[in-house]
Amino acid sequence: MTNSKLEVLTPSNCQIIFIDQQPQMAFGVQSIDRQVLKNNVVALAKAAKVFNIPTVLTTVETESFSGHTFPELLDVFPSQDILERTSMNSWDDQKVRDALEANGKKKVVVSGLWTEVCNNSFALCAMLEGGYEIYMVADASGGTSKEAHDYAMQRMVQAGVIPVTWQQVMLEWQRDWAHKETYDAVMNIVKEHSGAYGMGVDYAYTMVHKAPSRDKGDHRTLSPVPAR
């Protein structure tokens, strides 16, 4: 008997849902630096776009409490419908269930706020009632405290959720650097969002391979002049 959880994520076997990536929800996050959180969410979204991963965007109480989805996230999917809800649990909204079913993938990558509420309830219900496999992107999600995030992740893992990180997901989709059709786009995400790894790539491109710097300005480097 095969274990589907041993299958790596591929562009053809999964979909992704972004849950409540909204400012009021982010204000409450204490488990991760909020700028790092946004960086990771946007990077994951860009990766999903590169690999044509079916994507669901859902929000809760936008006008009355949570505010509008991060514009940087929306800009990755400029024509994407946003599925508004009243329930903290995305599974309780029929539009969300229908969107997931229409995408036709049983592996669901999840990035959301907060880990201990919206992510937890969706994951448990989607597994129990929908038969989905959940891949929870721990560093593109956040909780109201480190303990809240960590213990929610532990609870979900005990229930069968698979914990992942955004860069892990992207590189699992890429899998082989010989896949040149996505190579450049993936490296652009790395350079823009992957911190020290991205800096190292920039260094290797410019100093080792002598590629031009990726800045868009017209800068001159003036030679040193000793002070008199």
PDB file of C-alpha atoms in Angstrom:
ATOM      1  CA  MET A   1       0.000   0.000   0.000  1.00  0.00           C
ATOM      2  CA  THR A   2       1.502   3.329  -1.052  1.00  0.00           C
ATOM      3  CA  ASN A   3       1.794   6.307   1.265  1.00  0.00           C
ATOM      4  CA  SER A   4       0.898   9.489  -0.643  1.00  0.00           C
ATOM      5  CA  LYS A   5       2.681  11.594   1.966  1.00  0.00           C
ATOM      6  CA  LEU A   6       5.966  10.177   0.711  1.00  0.00           C
ATOM      7  CA  GLU A   7       5.359  11.860  -2.634  1.00  0.00           C
ATOM      8  CA  VAL A   8       7.270  15.106  -3.092  1.00  0.00           C
ATOM      9  CA  LEU A   9       5.295  18.189  -4.004  1.00  0.00           C
ATOM     10  CA  THR A  10       5.209  18.811  -7.743  1.00  0.00           C
ATOM     11  CA  PRO A  11       3.576  21.509  -9.865  1.00  0.00           C
ATOM     12  CA  SER A  12       0.992  18.941 -10.982  1.00  0.00           C
ATOM     13  CA  ASN A  13      -0.048  17.337  -7.690  1.00  0.00           C
ATOM     14  CA  CYS A  14      -0.906  20.234  -5.364  1.00  0.00           C
ATOM     15  CA  GLN A  15      -2.775  23.483  -4.884  1.00  0.00           C
ATOM     16  CA  ILE A  16      -2.246  26.360  -2.446  1.00  0.00           C
ATOM     17  CA  ILE A  17      -4.480  28.456  -0.218  1.00  0.00           C
ATOM     18  CA  PHE A  18      -3.611  31.779   1.407  1.00  0.00           C
ATOM     19  CA  ILE A  19      -5.795  32.345   4.462  1.00  0.00           C
ATOM     20  CA  ASP A  20      -6.384  35.807   5.970  1.00  0.00           C
ATOM     21  CA  GLN A  21      -3.103  37.461   5.026  1.00  0.00           C
ATOM     22  CA  GLN A  22      -4.552  40.762   6.204  1.00  0.00           C
ATOM     23  CA  PRO A  23      -3.101  43.622   8.269  1.00  0.00           C
ATOM     24  CA  GLN A  24      -5.235  43.328  11.405  1.00  0.00           C
ATOM     25  CA  MET A  25      -4.422  39.640  11.564  1.00  0.00           C
ATOM     26  CA  ALA A  26      -0.735  40.418  11.099  1.00  0.00           C
ATOM     27  CA  PHE A  27      -0.839  43.014  13.887  1.00  0.00           C
ATOM     28  CA  GLY A  28      -1.527  40.182  16.322  1.00  0.00           C
ATOM     29  CA  VAL A  29       1.330  37.968  15.151  1.00  0.00           C
ATOM     30  CA  GLN A  30       4.087  37.521  17.719  1.00  0.00           C
ATOM     31  CA  SER A  31       5.630  34.224  16.618  1.00  0.00           C
ATOM     32  CA  ILE A  32       7.649  35.654  13.703  1.00  0.00           C
ATOM     33  CA  ASP A  33       8.847  39.096  12.696  1.00  0.00           C
ATOM     34  CA  ARG A  34       5.990  40.545  10.672  1.00  0.00           C
ATOM     35  CA  GLN A  35       8.171  41.906   7.888  1.00  0.00           C
ATOM     36  CA  VAL A  36       9.800  38.481   7.570  1.00  0.00           C
ATOM     37  CA  LEU A  37       6.321  36.970   7.500  1.00  0.00           C
ATOM     38  CA  LYS A  38       5.221  39.201   4.639  1.00  0.00           C
ATOM     39  CA  ASN A  39       8.470  38.525   2.764  1.00  0.00           C
ATOM     40  CA  ASN A  40       7.908  34.784   3.069  1.00  0.00           C
ATOM     41  CA  VAL A  41       4.242  34.950   2.073  1.00  0.00           C
ATOM     42  CA  VAL A  42       4.995  36.998  -1.039  1.00  0.00           C
ATOM     43  CA  ALA A  43       7.919  34.754  -1.975  1.00  0.00           C
ATOM     44  CA  LEU A  44       5.702  31.680  -1.670  1.00  0.00           C
ATOM     45  CA  ALA A  45       3.046  33.371  -3.802  1.00  0.00           C
ATOM     46  CA  LYS A  46       5.583  34.257  -6.487  1.00  0.00           C
ATOM     47  CA  ALA A  47       6.789  30.659  -6.514  1.00  0.00           C
ATOM     48  CA  ALA A  48       3.210  29.421  -6.885  1.00  0.00           C
ATOM     49  CA  LYS A  49       2.778  31.779  -9.823  1.00  0.00           C
ATOM     50  CA  VAL A  50       5.976  30.562 -11.503  1.00  0.00           C
ATOM     51  CA  PHE A  51       4.871  26.934 -11.292  1.00  0.00           C
ATOM     52  CA  ASN A  52       1.209  27.621 -12.163  1.00  0.00           C
ATOM     53  CA  ILE A  53      -0.047  26.183  -8.881  1.00  0.00           C
ATOM     54  CA  PRO A  54      -3.835  26.503  -8.559  1.00  0.00           C
ATOM     55  CA  THR A  55      -4.349  29.192  -5.922  1.00  0.00           C
ATOM     56  CA  VAL A  56      -7.133  30.148  -3.525  1.00  0.00           C
ATOM     57  CA  LEU A  57      -7.178  33.513  -1.721  1.00  0.00           C
ATOM     58  CA  THR A  58      -9.584  33.810   1.190  1.00  0.00           C
ATOM     59  CA  THR A  59     -10.243  36.597   3.718  1.00  0.00           C
ATOM     60  CA  VAL A  60     -12.292  37.106   6.855  1.00  0.00           C
ATOM     61  CA  GLU A  61     -14.321  40.180   7.848  1.00  0.00           C
ATOM     62  CA  THR A  62     -12.331  42.480   5.564  1.00  0.00           C
ATOM     63  CA  GLU A  63     -14.398  45.635   6.040  1.00  0.00           C
ATOM     64  CA  SER A  64     -15.380  45.210   9.685  1.00  0.00           C
ATOM     65  CA  PHE A  65     -12.107  44.025  11.230  1.00  0.00           C
ATOM     66  CA  SER A  66      -9.228  42.498   9.297  1.00  0.00           C
ATOM     67  CA  GLY A  67      -8.516  44.965   6.490  1.00  0.00           C
ATOM     68  CA  HIS A  68      -7.544  44.251   2.917  1.00  0.00           C
ATOM     69  CA  THR A  69      -5.156  41.485   1.862  1.00  0.00           C
ATOM     70  CA  PHE A  70      -1.499  42.516   1.619  1.00  0.00           C
ATOM     71  CA  PRO A  71      -1.236  44.412  -1.689  1.00  0.00           C
ATOM     72  CA  GLU A  72       2.088  42.720  -2.413  1.00  0.00           C
ATOM     73  CA  LEU A  73       0.281  39.373  -2.326  1.00  0.00           C
ATOM     74  CA  LEU A  74      -2.628  40.562  -4.456  1.00  0.00           C
ATOM     75  CA  ASP A  75      -0.230  41.971  -7.046  1.00  0.00           C
ATOM     76  CA  VAL A  76       1.128  38.466  -7.654  1.00  0.00           C
ATOM     77  CA  PHE A  77      -2.377  37.373  -8.687  1.00  0.00           C
ATOM     78  CA  PRO A  78      -3.858  40.543 -10.217  1.00  0.00           C
ATOM     79  CA  SER A  79      -7.088  38.975 -11.512  1.00  0.00           C
ATOM     80  CA  GLN A  80      -7.658  36.467  -8.725  1.00  0.00           C
ATOM     81  CA  ASP A  81     -11.031  36.347  -6.963  1.00  0.00           C
ATOM     82  CA  ILE A  82     -10.900  36.829  -3.187  1.00  0.00           C
ATOM     83  CA  LEU A  83     -13.212  34.550  -1.228  1.00  0.00           C
ATOM     84  CA  GLU A  84     -14.623  36.521   1.715  1.00  0.00           C
ATOM     85  CA  ARG A  85     -15.889  34.732   4.827  1.00  0.00           C
ATOM     86  CA  THR A  86     -17.456  35.338   8.220  1.00  0.00           C
ATOM     87  CA  SER A  87     -16.196  32.099   9.772  1.00  0.00           C
ATOM     88  CA  MET A  88     -12.749  31.782  11.281  1.00  0.00           C
ATOM     89  CA  ASN A  89     -12.657  28.330   9.698  1.00  0.00           C
ATOM     90  CA  SER A  90     -12.310  28.566   5.911  1.00  0.00           C
ATOM     91  CA  TRP A  91     -13.779  25.087   5.587  1.00  0.00           C
ATOM     92  CA  ASP A  92     -17.124  26.478   6.772  1.00  0.00           C
ATOM     93  CA  ASP A  93     -17.484  28.585   3.609  1.00  0.00           C
ATOM     94  CA  GLN A  94     -18.922  26.759   0.610  1.00  0.00           C
ATOM     95  CA  LYS A  95     -17.034  28.982  -1.868  1.00  0.00           C
ATOM     96  CA  VAL A  96     -13.749  27.779  -0.396  1.00  0.00           C
ATOM     97  CA  ARG A  97     -14.779  24.125  -0.537  1.00  0.00           C
ATOM     98  CA  ASP A  98     -15.932  24.545  -4.131  1.00  0.00           C
ATOM     99  CA  ALA A  99     -12.681  26.284  -5.155  1.00  0.00           C
ATOM    100  CA  LEU A 100     -10.552  23.540  -3.619  1.00  0.00           C
ATOM    101  CA  GLU A 101     -12.629  20.844  -5.287  1.00  0.00           C
ATOM    102  CA  ALA A 102     -12.511  22.622  -8.645  1.00  0.00           C
ATOM    103  CA  ASN A 103      -8.714  22.726  -8.486  1.00  0.00           C
ATOM    104  CA  GLY A 104      -8.756  18.944  -8.285  1.00  0.00           C
ATOM    105  CA  LYS A 105      -5.635  18.451  -6.140  1.00  0.00           C
ATOM    106  CA  LYS A 106      -5.724  16.579  -2.832  1.00  0.00           C
ATOM    107  CA  LYS A 107      -2.426  18.022  -1.595  1.00  0.00           C
ATOM    108  CA  VAL A 108      -3.084  21.527  -0.222  1.00  0.00           C
ATOM    109  CA  VAL A 109      -0.258  23.902   0.716  1.00  0.00           C
ATOM    110  CA  VAL A 110      -1.445  26.361   3.392  1.00  0.00           C
ATOM    111  CA  SER A 111      -0.162  29.820   4.374  1.00  0.00           C
ATOM    112  CA  GLY A 112      -2.329  31.694   6.840  1.00  0.00           C
ATOM    113  CA  LEU A 113      -3.014  33.759   9.932  1.00  0.00           C
ATOM    114  CA  TRP A 114      -3.340  32.776  12.695  1.00  0.00           C
ATOM    115  CA  THR A 115      -1.747  29.357  12.989  1.00  0.00           C
ATOM    116  CA  GLU A 116      -3.676  28.375  16.095  1.00  0.00           C
ATOM    117  CA  VAL A 117      -7.087  29.459  14.804  1.00  0.00           C
ATOM    118  CA  CYS A 118      -7.715  29.748  11.079  1.00  0.00           C
ATOM    119  CA  ASN A 119      -4.954  27.393   9.969  1.00  0.00           C
ATOM    120  CA  ASN A 120      -5.615  24.773  12.632  1.00  0.00           C
ATOM    121  CA  SER A 121      -9.377  24.571  12.159  1.00  0.00           C
ATOM    122  CA  PHE A 122      -9.144  24.531   8.361  1.00  0.00           C
ATOM    123  CA  ALA A 123      -6.462  21.841   8.365  1.00  0.00           C
ATOM    124  CA  LEU A 124      -8.285  19.487  10.706  1.00  0.00           C
ATOM    125  CA  CYS A 125     -11.654  19.855   8.951  1.00  0.00           C
ATOM    126  CA  ALA A 126     -10.225  19.656   5.421  1.00  0.00           C
ATOM    127  CA  MET A 127      -8.470  16.405   6.328  1.00  0.00           C
ATOM    128  CA  LEU A 128     -11.421  14.897   8.206  1.00  0.00           C
ATOM    129  CA  GLU A 129     -14.278  15.951   5.956  1.00  0.00           C
ATOM    130  CA  GLY A 130     -12.576  16.567   2.606  1.00  0.00           C
ATOM    131  CA  GLY A 131      -9.865  13.915   2.549  1.00  0.00           C
ATOM    132  CA  TYR A 132      -7.174  16.494   1.775  1.00  0.00           C
ATOM    133  CA  GLU A 133      -3.488  16.286   2.659  1.00  0.00           C
ATOM    134  CA  ILE A 134      -2.319  19.503   4.305  1.00  0.00           C
ATOM    135  CA  TYR A 135       1.182  20.962   3.945  1.00  0.00           C
ATOM    136  CA  MET A 136       1.429  23.798   6.490  1.00  0.00           C
ATOM    137  CA  VAL A 137       3.997  26.460   5.581  1.00  0.00           C
ATOM    138  CA  ALA A 138       5.272  27.272   9.059  1.00  0.00           C
ATOM    139  CA  ASP A 139       7.326  30.348   8.145  1.00  0.00           C
ATOM    140  CA  ALA A 140       4.576  31.850   5.958  1.00  0.00           C
ATOM    141  CA  SER A 141       2.076  31.577   8.811  1.00  0.00           C
ATOM    142  CA  GLY A 142       2.000  33.201  12.240  1.00  0.00           C
ATOM    143  CA  GLY A 143       0.409  32.938  15.660  1.00  0.00           C
ATOM    144  CA  THR A 144      -0.369  35.338  18.483  1.00  0.00           C
ATOM    145  CA  SER A 145       2.627  34.022  20.428  1.00  0.00           C
ATOM    146  CA  LYS A 146       5.494  31.640  19.764  1.00  0.00           C
ATOM    147  CA  GLU A 147       3.772  29.116  22.013  1.00  0.00           C
ATOM    148  CA  ALA A 148       0.467  29.514  20.191  1.00  0.00           C
ATOM    149  CA  HIS A 149       2.158  28.899  16.831  1.00  0.00           C
ATOM    150  CA  ASP A 150       4.375  26.057  18.023  1.00  0.00           C
ATOM    151  CA  TYR A 151       1.700  24.115  19.877  1.00  0.00           C
ATOM    152  CA  ALA A 152      -0.771  24.555  17.011  1.00  0.00           C
ATOM    153  CA  MET A 153       1.862  23.184  14.643  1.00  0.00           C
ATOM    154  CA  GLN A 154       2.436  20.267  17.013  1.00  0.00           C
ATOM    155  CA  ARG A 155      -1.281  19.534  17.235  1.00  0.00           C
ATOM    156  CA  MET A 156      -1.630  19.587  13.469  1.00  0.00           C
ATOM    157  CA  VAL A 157       1.442  17.425  12.923  1.00  0.00           C
ATOM    158  CA  GLN A 158       0.067  14.864  15.392  1.00  0.00           C
ATOM    159  CA  ALA A 159      -3.141  14.851  13.327  1.00  0.00           C
ATOM    160  CA  GLY A 160      -1.221  14.224  10.106  1.00  0.00           C
ATOM    161  CA  VAL A 161      -0.382  17.682   8.750  1.00  0.00           C
ATOM    162  CA  ILE A 162       3.022  17.922   7.066  1.00  0.00           C
ATOM    163  CA  PRO A 163       5.092  20.946   8.208  1.00  0.00           C
ATOM    164  CA  VAL A 164       7.119  22.739   5.524  1.00  0.00           C
ATOM    165  CA  THR A 165       8.794  26.093   4.882  1.00  0.00           C
ATOM    166  CA  TRP A 166       8.317  28.376   1.893  1.00  0.00           C
ATOM    167  CA  GLN A 167      11.724  27.828   0.324  1.00  0.00           C
ATOM    168  CA  GLN A 168      11.446  24.090   0.832  1.00  0.00           C
ATOM    169  CA  VAL A 169       8.169  24.130  -1.100  1.00  0.00           C
ATOM    170  CA  MET A 170       9.591  26.225  -3.940  1.00  0.00           C
ATOM    171  CA  LEU A 171      12.680  24.054  -4.352  1.00  0.00           C
ATOM    172  CA  GLU A 172      10.573  20.904  -4.165  1.00  0.00           C
ATOM    173  CA  TRP A 173       8.570  22.284  -7.083  1.00  0.00           C
ATOM    174  CA  GLN A 174      11.797  23.100  -8.967  1.00  0.00           C
ATOM    175  CA  ARG A 175      13.434  19.782  -8.054  1.00  0.00           C
ATOM    176  CA  ASP A 176      16.092  19.857 -10.779  1.00  0.00           C
ATOM    177  CA  TRP A 177      18.189  22.849 -11.862  1.00  0.00           C
ATOM    178  CA  ALA A 178      18.069  21.365 -15.376  1.00  0.00           C
ATOM    179  CA  HIS A 179      14.437  22.523 -15.553  1.00  0.00           C
ATOM    180  CA  LYS A 180      15.461  25.686 -17.347  1.00  0.00           C
ATOM    181  CA  GLU A 181      11.917  26.885 -18.039  1.00  0.00           C
ATOM    182  CA  THR A 182      11.574  27.901 -14.361  1.00  0.00           C
ATOM    183  CA  TYR A 183      15.249  28.288 -13.371  1.00  0.00           C
ATOM    184  CA  ASP A 184      15.594  32.029 -13.947  1.00  0.00           C
ATOM    185  CA  ALA A 185      12.300  32.876 -12.236  1.00  0.00           C
ATOM    186  CA  VAL A 186      13.177  30.766  -9.200  1.00  0.00           C
ATOM    187  CA  MET A 187      16.608  32.371  -8.919  1.00  0.00           C
ATOM    188  CA  ASN A 188      14.992  35.806  -9.126  1.00  0.00           C
ATOM    189  CA  ILE A 189      12.794  34.888  -6.139  1.00  0.00           C
ATOM    190  CA  VAL A 190      15.852  33.597  -4.295  1.00  0.00           C
ATOM    191  CA  LYS A 191      17.797  36.819  -4.921  1.00  0.00           C
ATOM    192  CA  GLU A 192      14.878  38.975  -3.840  1.00  0.00           C
ATOM    193  CA  HIS A 193      13.531  37.032  -0.848  1.00  0.00           C
ATOM    194  CA  SER A 194      16.022  34.437   0.417  1.00  0.00           C
ATOM    195  CA  GLY A 195      18.289  36.566   2.591  1.00  0.00           C
ATOM    196  CA  ALA A 196      21.865  35.328   2.808  1.00  0.00           C
ATOM    197  CA  TYR A 197      21.230  32.667   0.167  1.00  0.00           C
ATOM    198  CA  GLY A 198      20.062  35.360  -2.239  1.00  0.00           C
ATOM    199  CA  MET A 199      23.025  37.578  -1.417  1.00  0.00           C
ATOM    200  CA  GLY A 200      25.311  34.647  -2.144  1.00  0.00           C
ATOM    201  CA  VAL A 201      23.678  34.106  -5.511  1.00  0.00           C
ATOM    202  CA  ASP A 202      24.112  37.778  -6.382  1.00  0.00           C
ATOM    203  CA  TYR A 203      27.772  37.553  -5.359  1.00  0.00           C
ATOM    204  CA  ALA A 204      28.379  34.412  -7.414  1.00  0.00           C
ATOM    205  CA  TYR A 205      26.682  35.867 -10.495  1.00  0.00           C
ATOM    206  CA  THR A 206      28.586  39.146 -10.448  1.00  0.00           C
ATOM    207  CA  MET A 207      31.985  38.276  -8.946  1.00  0.00           C
ATOM    208  CA  VAL A 208      32.494  34.713 -10.178  1.00  0.00           C
ATOM    209  CA  HIS A 209      30.522  34.615 -13.428  1.00  0.00           C
ATOM    210  CA  LYS A 210      31.002  38.350 -14.148  1.00  0.00           C
ATOM    211  CA  ALA A 211      27.328  38.951 -14.837  1.00  0.00           C
ATOM    212  CA  PRO A 212      26.131  42.564 -14.592  1.00  0.00           C
ATOM    213  CA  SER A 213      24.646  43.678 -11.299  1.00  0.00           C
ATOM    214  CA  ARG A 214      20.841  43.400 -11.238  1.00  0.00           C
ATOM    215  CA  ASP A 215      20.293  46.981 -10.010  1.00  0.00           C
ATOM    216  CA  LYS A 216      18.380  49.101 -12.489  1.00  0.00           C
ATOM    217  CA  GLY A 217      20.138  52.432 -12.001  1.00  0.00           C
ATOM    218  CA  ASP A 218      23.089  53.919 -13.852  1.00  0.00           C
ATOM    219  CA  HIS A 219      25.732  53.993 -11.137  1.00  0.00           C
ATOM    220  CA  ARG A 220      29.400  54.885 -11.442  1.00  0.00           C
ATOM    221  CA  THR A 221      32.108  53.664  -9.092  1.00  0.00           C
ATOM    222  CA  LEU A 222      34.596  56.453  -8.399  1.00  0.00           C
ATOM    223  CA  SER A 223      38.169  55.442  -7.683  1.00  0.00           C
ATOM    224  CA  PRO A 224      39.611  56.068  -4.197  1.00  0.00           C
ATOM    225  CA  VAL A 225      41.266  59.444  -3.678  1.00  0.00           C
ATOM    226  CA  PRO A 226      43.458  59.771  -0.568  1.00  0.00           C
ATOM    227  CA  ALA A 227      42.572  62.821   1.518  1.00  0.00           C
ATOM    228  CA  ARG A 228      45.209  65.554   1.494  1.00  0.00           C
TER     229      ARG A 228
END
